[in-house]
Amino acid sequence: MGNDRSIRCFLCRCHGEISRVIDLDEVARALKSHPGVRSLDVRNSLCLEEDMDVLASRVEDPDATGLVLGACSLYARGDRIRTALEEKGISPDTVEVVDIREGCSWIHHGQPREATTKAIDLLRMGVALQRHRENPDEVMVDPVREVFVLGAGPAGISAAASLVRLGVRVHLLDRAKSPGGLLNLVKRIAPEDVTSDEYLSQKQQTIFASNGGVSHYPGAKLISAHGSAGDFTISFSSGKTEHAIRVGAVIVATGAKILMPDGLYRHGNLEGVLTGIELERRFKAGQLEGNRVVFIQCVGVRDRKRPYCSAICCIVSLKQACQVLDVDPQAEVFVLHRDIMCPGSVLEKYYRDAMARGVRFLRYEQDRPPVVLGDENVDSVEVYDALTSEMRRIKADLVVLSTPLAPHDDAGRIAELFGLNRDEHGFYEVRTLMHPLETKREGVFVCGSARWPVLGRSAVLQGEAAAMKAYELISRGTLAASRLSTYRERKFSLARVDHEACTGCGNCVAVCPYDACSLEKKEGALKSTVNLIRCSGCGSCVSVCPNGSIQLPGHSAMAIGEMLKAVCEQGS
Amino acid sequence: MTDRTEDSGNIQVVLEGAGRKIVVFACTWCALIGADGAGKKRISLPATFRVIPVECISRVEADAVIRAFTSGIDGVAVMGCHLGGCRHNGANLRSARKLELLKPLLDTVGIDSRRLFTSYGTAHEYHQFAQAIESFCSQIGEMPPVSAWSRSFVRAMSARGENE
Amino acid sequence: MTKDSKVQLPVLVAGGGVAGISAALDLARAGKTVHLIERKASLGGQVASLDKLYPTDHCAFCPLWTEIRSCVLHKNIVLHTLTEIRTVEEIDGSLEVRLAQSPRYIDASRCILCGRCVPKCPVSAISSGPEHAYPQTYVIDPQACTRCGDCVDICPTAAIDITGELSQSTILAGEIIWATGFQDVDISPLEDYGYGTHPNILTSLEFEELTAESGVNKGAILTRNGAKPKRIAFIQCAGARDLRLFPYCSAVCCMHALKQAQWVKRRSPEIECTIFYTDLRAEGRHYYTYYLREIGSGAIELLRSRPGLIYTLPDGSGIAVTYEDTSTQKRLIRVYDMVVLNGALKPSLTSGQPDLAGLTDEEGLMKGSYSRMYPCGFCREPMDVEASVVQASAASLEVFLGGSSHGK
Ligand SMILES: Cc1cc2nc3c(=O)[nH]c(=O)nc-3n(C[C@H](O)[C@H](O)[C@H](O)COP(=O)(O)OP(=O)(O)OC[C@H]3O[C@@H](n4cnc5c(N)ncnc54)[C@H](O)[C@@H]3O)c2cc1C
Ligand SMILES: Cc1cc2nc3c(=O)[nH]c(=O)nc-3n(C[C@H](O)[C@H](O)[C@H](O)COP(=O)(O)OP(=O)(O)OC[C@H]3O[C@@H](n4cnc5c(N)ncnc54)[C@H](O)[C@@H]3O)c2cc1C
Ligand code: SF4
Ligand code: SF4
Ligand code: SF4
Ligand code: SF4
Ligand code: SF4
């Protein structure tokens, strides 16, 4: 048993912060005789440059040495020690900083004897960990400097245009014939107040003038996707030809679909009841009849079936209300809403302006929705005004139903192809807060309404942000898989399978949160294999393997077992 | 119950509460930060616990817990992030479920399940960590050590224990 | 792609909040040298002082902290804390930025956190810094410090030097990313809100700090006087969407009111919480789900009404909130023990820096774009963390694009 790596221990007095409580002489005595410990020094402050130099000079062969430092916590100065040593050529894998200050002398200051015993235990645990540590597996990734963008709406177009300007080759695929996404159906874009052609033209020009920098495949169909960050293989058909491409990163910008109201508010059987998109068509065709228009918000959404807010429809209705007033300034326009969602400065101003122009707002309650009246044509809308607590009847020529965006029907399939999770509503799930466009699959980014309904302005921003993230990944050159993630800068111990012991039970495959484990044929039998680019080193697989054949080399079951033994050695 | 009465008969000879050994598997993203904070604040804590930092508590398999009890440990604490709020795509949810399942099993082999303490996302502040450790350590201190019978029983139970 | 003959200039990121940190990391990872300028002693911005974050409901410092660590450890990022930008001048297609750095007094690379200096200071100017600051170091408050020098000799590692003065320096940068975020506002000029007349009429950030798990009360919900409140009112749009102060919607306060009320309920279910709101803007990703979870249970009362007068009862026993009951159109009064004013948040670029005031629009927000300067985060427009981070990445991209198109 054991390991011939020689362990060098250094104990830090920390100018008395440790040595005042812990009897370091006793600790030194106990450790010197400990198996594997080759040398032991006591210093004043290991974290200062002076001592660090001495420390580094003692390590002749970094690969064959393990350093065990009795010092302070990782977050206090431990991190700093490890980084500084790394700069001196000593891998952090070989350095164990054992916290005997925050975790011992400072919390047991009244119990010097117990603290000393504990420090010995902790250091023996550190020694055990270093002795039973195996060098972690590492693969180098050299990312393909090309990016795949799925969906040519505003999000996808802005991602593609940005990347091509950075000199990255882009493959832009859309199942639709023409680029522009949903905005193609819209006449004017709020809050910028430009036409959809103007809105996208600059970016589209960049793409189509890029001299082949962007390969655009309209009317194409995605067939399959494999691989992981830095190297994905994607195949699709465009016209009669099939393509297979290799890219370093994937940007999913498939947007969302417009929900139809399914007969709500008598849509489909009463003339004059339209959806927002149907009204856009009338605007585009320049045919708008009637000047008494009532908008009903939150149709088919913010209810039990679709308990989310689609974020864009309030502004869309405000815009359309103003457009009705553009056509006929005398028009009477009502917006029946539950809350007007105009956060921030630009949208709030848009709301104020709409009010100033004479758009009238009336709040209804979810459990008392408006009722559309009329025989063949719309006649009026009856609504309970939640502000004045009165029933109101509003004469109307047109009723516009503001329906939400909802996930595409094929979202499940796309999610499967790219290893994405979906949230409870069906949109693609991302890592929250500080990593809002990154997904569980490293190298796959989601932006625009595919992630959550957004206006064009946010779709464009997210497209650009996703382009930046993809660029970060593919522009860094060759790098170690364990350093690939922008999710953390620290080096991780990734899982490793002992193929002889593995019985191919598949437990690890079932639990791995990153789809990093898979069963593959090895010498005739199925064995688990770890994709080191996907693995995050969480250790879930370790905990379910029935025979210990999958391990984190830096923290193996064996090492933990030895650490536990070290705890129990003393006093028994 | 009877098992436990036997227990206390066995051990009183040797040790009092202070001699118990407790290991704490602390997730580096959460509980370890609480532990660090407790140190920074110089909070006085019982010296019976030993922290083993782990990347994620999903790495702490039932076997590691059992192995701790067979090695002579009297209490095991597993302290990680908010369930589902961990940095590994919710990995800790599943492992937490497993640990909860282990608890009744421990009872059946005469290891009081209160010896396995779990906390999720409630020990990241210094005072929370200190409070959790204090009460767990004193609880273990009041219990007798795990009986030799239970230790050997679980050793036999643990497949990996035999491998070595 | 084509490299200019002249050396690549570094990028300056002004502000070390979530937006600034994200921008700095994006740029650094893609190969730029970054100077990250932060006015305070540590990174994190406003989020560092928050308790939990919607929509995850997990601790605020945790997601932030990893990024801060990455920033501190990244070799392409040069960190300037306690530093402010004084002037920016465009010269020959690059930006000359003058910085003013307050002395740190304590050298973070040498401070071993022993704390011996603290009791030595006669005016208690030394502290261990914010709870979750990284890197950890003791700090001397330059305002309070009298330069007596008593602490210097006790320090075992000679980390303290109190002879430091405010130092000026100049950096030549290619681009600037502005991410200076926002500040709390004193809304006492709007007298109807009664701010300043009672210790328990608080701003959102004051309430968040008072009730944070890492704060003075360790997460217990207590008033400023340490008593247990029976009723708390959250007043939305206080000073926001209000032409007298800030016309814009602050975008984050509806959600953080839900968050705050909810955490009050979790910790002390017996406290009654009322949210007085205009529109409940829960439109962001998963926000409506969050809203339903809290409101669905009925534990938190939602009242659609913009309160009139808020004032302290003559006998001091509570804070009166007057409002109109919309169903009866009657004016009513309710008495609360704590009132939280959510709304007014002020973009923080202009404060105290007249030289830079020209950069903002009439609402105090940064304009869309400038030559070689890219604003992102809350200083550009009120927004939550996710939106700030997205915008930071988009701004980083602009840096690369601006540079490359310029080179052509
Ligand atoms: C009635 C209405 C009015 C609107 N008005 C405005 C407005 O005034 N201002 C504004 O800012 N926003 C407006 N919007 C919202 C705007 O349409 C969206 O913000 C925007 O389209 C989102 O962009 P996107 O790129 O994320 O998605 P989309 O525009 O939906 O584009 C997604 C693209 O991906 C493609 N795609 C989807 N699935 C696949 C697949 N499986 N394979 C290949 N390709 C696929 C689609 O064909 C589409 O081209 C309006 C929306 C509606 C419904
Ligand atoms: C009470 C409250 C609760 C909130 N809760 C949530 C929540 O739960 N979830 C969520 O998503 N969002 C929340 N938010 C919003 C969140 O705080 C902001 O979205 C976020 O802080 C914006 O980040 P930022 O980097 O743009 O600005 P900031 O966080 O304000 O950071 C700006 C930084 O720049 C520095 N700085 C300023 N001026 C200068 C200068 N001249 N020179 C150098 N440095 C300078 C500041 O010191 C600061 O560190 C909340 C906001 C409030 C008020
Ligand atoms: S954006 Fe407005 S209309 Fe759309 S779901 Fe939200 S509240 Fe309803
Ligand atoms: S360590 Fe985690 S991510 Fe890696 S293979 Fe195992 S379960 Fe998957
Ligand atoms: S759990 Fe273990 S035995 Fe089963 S497939 Fe994975 S590595 Fe092999
Ligand atoms: S005495 Fe020196 S080392 Fe100790 S806390 Fe103060 S500055 Fe830091
Ligand atoms: S986010 Fe703030 S300013 Fe906007 S509506 Fe809500 S409370 Fe008012």
PDB file of N, CA and C in Angstrom, chain C residues 219-257:
ATOM      1  N   GLY C 219     -30.000  37.963  10.658  1.00  0.00           N
ATOM      2  CA  GLY C 219     -31.163  37.465   9.934  1.00  0.00           C
ATOM      3  C   GLY C 219     -32.467  37.601  10.693  1.00  0.00           C
ATOM      4  N   ALA C 220     -32.403  37.975  11.962  1.00  0.00           N
ATOM      5  CA  ALA C 220     -33.649  38.174  12.706  1.00  0.00           C
ATOM      6  C   ALA C 220     -34.296  39.467  12.234  1.00  0.00           C
ATOM      7  N   ILE C 221     -35.637  39.474  12.176  1.00  0.00           N
ATOM      8  CA  ILE C 221     -36.341  40.660  11.716  1.00  0.00           C
ATOM      9  C   ILE C 221     -36.624  41.544  12.923  1.00  0.00           C
ATOM     10  N   LEU C 222     -35.854  42.586  13.060  1.00  0.00           N
ATOM     11  CA  LEU C 222     -36.011  43.490  14.197  1.00  0.00           C
ATOM     12  C   LEU C 222     -35.996  44.926  13.698  1.00  0.00           C
ATOM     13  N   THR C 223     -36.647  45.790  14.449  1.00  0.00           N
ATOM     14  CA  THR C 223     -36.623  47.195  14.073  1.00  0.00           C
ATOM     15  C   THR C 223     -35.270  47.783  14.453  1.00  0.00           C
ATOM     16  N   ARG C 224     -35.098  49.047  14.089  1.00  0.00           N
ATOM     17  CA  ARG C 224     -33.842  49.717  14.438  1.00  0.00           C
ATOM     18  C   ARG C 224     -33.625  49.748  15.952  1.00  0.00           C
ATOM     19  N   ASN C 225     -34.730  49.745  16.694  1.00  0.00           N
ATOM     20  CA  ASN C 225     -34.593  49.792  18.155  1.00  0.00           C
ATOM     21  C   ASN C 225     -34.460  48.394  18.742  1.00  0.00           C
ATOM     22  N   GLY C 226     -34.375  47.389  17.902  1.00  0.00           N
ATOM     23  CA  GLY C 226     -34.191  46.033  18.390  1.00  0.00           C
ATOM     24  C   GLY C 226     -35.470  45.344  18.817  1.00  0.00           C
ATOM     25  N   ALA C 227     -36.620  45.960  18.550  1.00  0.00           N
ATOM     26  CA  ALA C 227     -37.887  45.335  18.938  1.00  0.00           C
ATOM     27  C   ALA C 227     -38.411  44.487  17.794  1.00  0.00           C
ATOM     28  N   LYS C 228     -39.301  43.580  18.116  1.00  0.00           N
ATOM     29  CA  LYS C 228     -39.899  42.744  17.093  1.00  0.00           C
ATOM     30  C   LYS C 228     -41.089  43.485  16.478  1.00  0.00           C
ATOM     31  N   PRO C 229     -41.065  43.758  15.193  1.00  0.00           N
ATOM     32  CA  PRO C 229     -42.199  44.466  14.598  1.00  0.00           C
ATOM     33  C   PRO C 229     -43.401  43.542  14.448  1.00  0.00           C
ATOM     34  N   LYS C 230     -44.601  44.115  14.512  1.00  0.00           N
ATOM     35  CA  LYS C 230     -45.797  43.307  14.261  1.00  0.00           C
ATOM     36  C   LYS C 230     -46.240  43.456  12.825  1.00  0.00           C
ATOM     37  N   ARG C 231     -46.030  44.655  12.297  1.00  0.00           N
ATOM     38  CA  ARG C 231     -46.496  44.917  10.923  1.00  0.00           C
ATOM     39  C   ARG C 231     -45.428  45.679  10.151  1.00  0.00           C
ATOM     40  N   ILE C 232     -45.220  45.255   8.926  1.00  0.00           N
ATOM     41  CA  ILE C 232     -44.268  45.961   8.056  1.00  0.00           C
ATOM     42  C   ILE C 232     -44.972  46.328   6.760  1.00  0.00           C
ATOM     43  N   ALA C 233     -44.789  47.580   6.338  1.00  0.00           N
ATOM     44  CA  ALA C 233     -45.335  48.001   5.043  1.00  0.00           C
ATOM     45  C   ALA C 233     -44.200  48.229   4.061  1.00  0.00           C
ATOM     46  N   PHE C 234     -44.387  47.735   2.863  1.00  0.00           N
ATOM     47  CA  PHE C 234     -43.443  48.006   1.781  1.00  0.00           C
ATOM     48  C   PHE C 234     -44.132  48.954   0.812  1.00  0.00           C
ATOM     49  N   ILE C 235     -43.574  50.127   0.645  1.00  0.00           N
ATOM     50  CA  ILE C 235     -44.191  51.126  -0.226  1.00  0.00           C
ATOM     51  C   ILE C 235     -43.436  51.125  -1.549  1.00  0.00           C
ATOM     52  N   GLN C 236     -44.121  50.740  -2.607  1.00  0.00           N
ATOM     53  CA  GLN C 236     -43.458  50.642  -3.905  1.00  0.00           C
ATOM     54  C   GLN C 236     -43.465  51.972  -4.640  1.00  0.00           C
ATOM     55  N   CYS C 237     -42.585  52.089  -5.586  1.00  0.00           N
ATOM     56  CA  CYS C 237     -42.446  53.282  -6.439  1.00  0.00           C
ATOM     57  C   CYS C 237     -42.254  54.539  -5.593  1.00  0.00           C
ATOM     58  N   ALA C 238     -41.658  54.430  -4.421  1.00  0.00           N
ATOM     59  CA  ALA C 238     -41.428  55.620  -3.596  1.00  0.00           C
ATOM     60  C   ALA C 238     -40.286  56.412  -4.206  1.00  0.00           C
ATOM     61  N   GLY C 239     -40.624  57.520  -4.803  1.00  0.00           N
ATOM     62  CA  GLY C 239     -39.605  58.355  -5.429  1.00  0.00           C
ATOM     63  C   GLY C 239     -39.220  57.904  -6.829  1.00  0.00           C
ATOM     64  N   ALA C 240     -39.834  56.816  -7.296  1.00  0.00           N
ATOM     65  CA  ALA C 240     -39.609  56.390  -8.676  1.00  0.00           C
ATOM     66  C   ALA C 240     -40.938  56.469  -9.402  1.00  0.00           C
ATOM     67  N   ARG C 241     -40.911  56.512 -10.707  1.00  0.00           N
ATOM     68  CA  ARG C 241     -42.104  56.751 -11.510  1.00  0.00           C
ATOM     69  C   ARG C 241     -42.817  57.981 -10.955  1.00  0.00           C
ATOM     70  N   ASP C 242     -42.008  58.918 -10.552  1.00  0.00           N
ATOM     71  CA  ASP C 242     -42.521  60.089  -9.875  1.00  0.00           C
ATOM     72  C   ASP C 242     -41.784  61.283 -10.470  1.00  0.00           C
ATOM     73  N   LEU C 243     -42.512  62.139 -11.179  1.00  0.00           N
ATOM     74  CA  LEU C 243     -41.837  63.210 -11.908  1.00  0.00           C
ATOM     75  C   LEU C 243     -41.118  64.179 -10.972  1.00  0.00           C
ATOM     76  N   ARG C 244     -41.445  64.124  -9.679  1.00  0.00           N
ATOM     77  CA  ARG C 244     -40.763  65.018  -8.756  1.00  0.00           C
ATOM     78  C   ARG C 244     -39.325  64.568  -8.499  1.00  0.00           C
ATOM     79  N   LEU C 245     -39.077  63.275  -8.644  1.00  0.00           N
ATOM     80  CA  LEU C 245     -37.733  62.788  -8.327  1.00  0.00           C
ATOM     81  C   LEU C 245     -37.151  61.994  -9.500  1.00  0.00           C
ATOM     82  N   PHE C 246     -37.515  60.723  -9.622  1.00  0.00           N
ATOM     83  CA  PHE C 246     -37.039  59.932 -10.745  1.00  0.00           C
ATOM     84  C   PHE C 246     -38.225  59.483 -11.583  1.00  0.00           C
ATOM     85  N   PRO C 247     -38.275  59.918 -12.818  1.00  0.00           N
ATOM     86  CA  PRO C 247     -39.408  59.531 -13.661  1.00  0.00           C
ATOM     87  C   PRO C 247     -39.379  58.053 -14.021  1.00  0.00           C
ATOM     88  N   TYR C 248     -38.175  57.447 -13.993  1.00  0.00           N
ATOM     89  CA  TYR C 248     -38.088  56.068 -14.448  1.00  0.00           C
ATOM     90  C   TYR C 248     -38.551  55.076 -13.393  1.00  0.00           C
ATOM     91  N   CYS C 249     -38.823  53.884 -13.871  1.00  0.00           N
ATOM     92  CA  CYS C 249     -39.135  52.769 -12.984  1.00  0.00           C
ATOM     93  C   CYS C 249     -37.819  52.109 -12.629  1.00  0.00           C
ATOM     94  N   SER C 250     -37.588  51.850 -11.373  1.00  0.00           N
ATOM     95  CA  SER C 250     -36.298  51.308 -10.966  1.00  0.00           C
ATOM     96  C   SER C 250     -36.133  49.826 -11.273  1.00  0.00           C
ATOM     97  N   ALA C 251     -37.156  49.214 -11.773  1.00  0.00           N
ATOM     98  CA  ALA C 251     -37.091  47.877 -12.377  1.00  0.00           C
ATOM     99  C   ALA C 251     -36.813  46.714 -11.420  1.00  0.00           C
ATOM    100  N   VAL C 252     -36.215  46.993 -10.278  1.00  0.00           N
ATOM    101  CA  VAL C 252     -35.859  45.871  -9.404  1.00  0.00           C
ATOM    102  C   VAL C 252     -36.687  45.816  -8.127  1.00  0.00           C
ATOM    103  N   CYS C 253     -37.400  46.895  -7.819  1.00  0.00           N
ATOM    104  CA  CYS C 253     -37.970  46.991  -6.467  1.00  0.00           C
ATOM    105  C   CYS C 253     -39.235  46.162  -6.275  1.00  0.00           C
ATOM    106  N   CYS C 254     -40.028  45.952  -7.329  1.00  0.00           N
ATOM    107  CA  CYS C 254     -41.197  45.087  -7.152  1.00  0.00           C
ATOM    108  C   CYS C 254     -40.736  43.705  -6.714  1.00  0.00           C
ATOM    109  N   MET C 255     -39.728  43.211  -7.436  1.00  0.00           N
ATOM    110  CA  MET C 255     -39.248  41.872  -7.120  1.00  0.00           C
ATOM    111  C   MET C 255     -38.549  41.822  -5.770  1.00  0.00           C
ATOM    112  N   HIS C 256     -37.760  42.851  -5.479  1.00  0.00           N
ATOM    113  CA  HIS C 256     -37.069  42.719  -4.185  1.00  0.00           C
ATOM    114  C   HIS C 256     -38.020  42.950  -3.015  1.00  0.00           C
ATOM    115  N   ALA C 257     -39.141  43.643  -3.272  1.00  0.00           N
ATOM    116  CA  ALA C 257     -40.136  43.763  -2.204  1.00  0.00           C
ATOM    117  C   ALA C 257     -40.744  42.388  -1.917  1.00  0.00           C
TER     118      ALA C 257
END
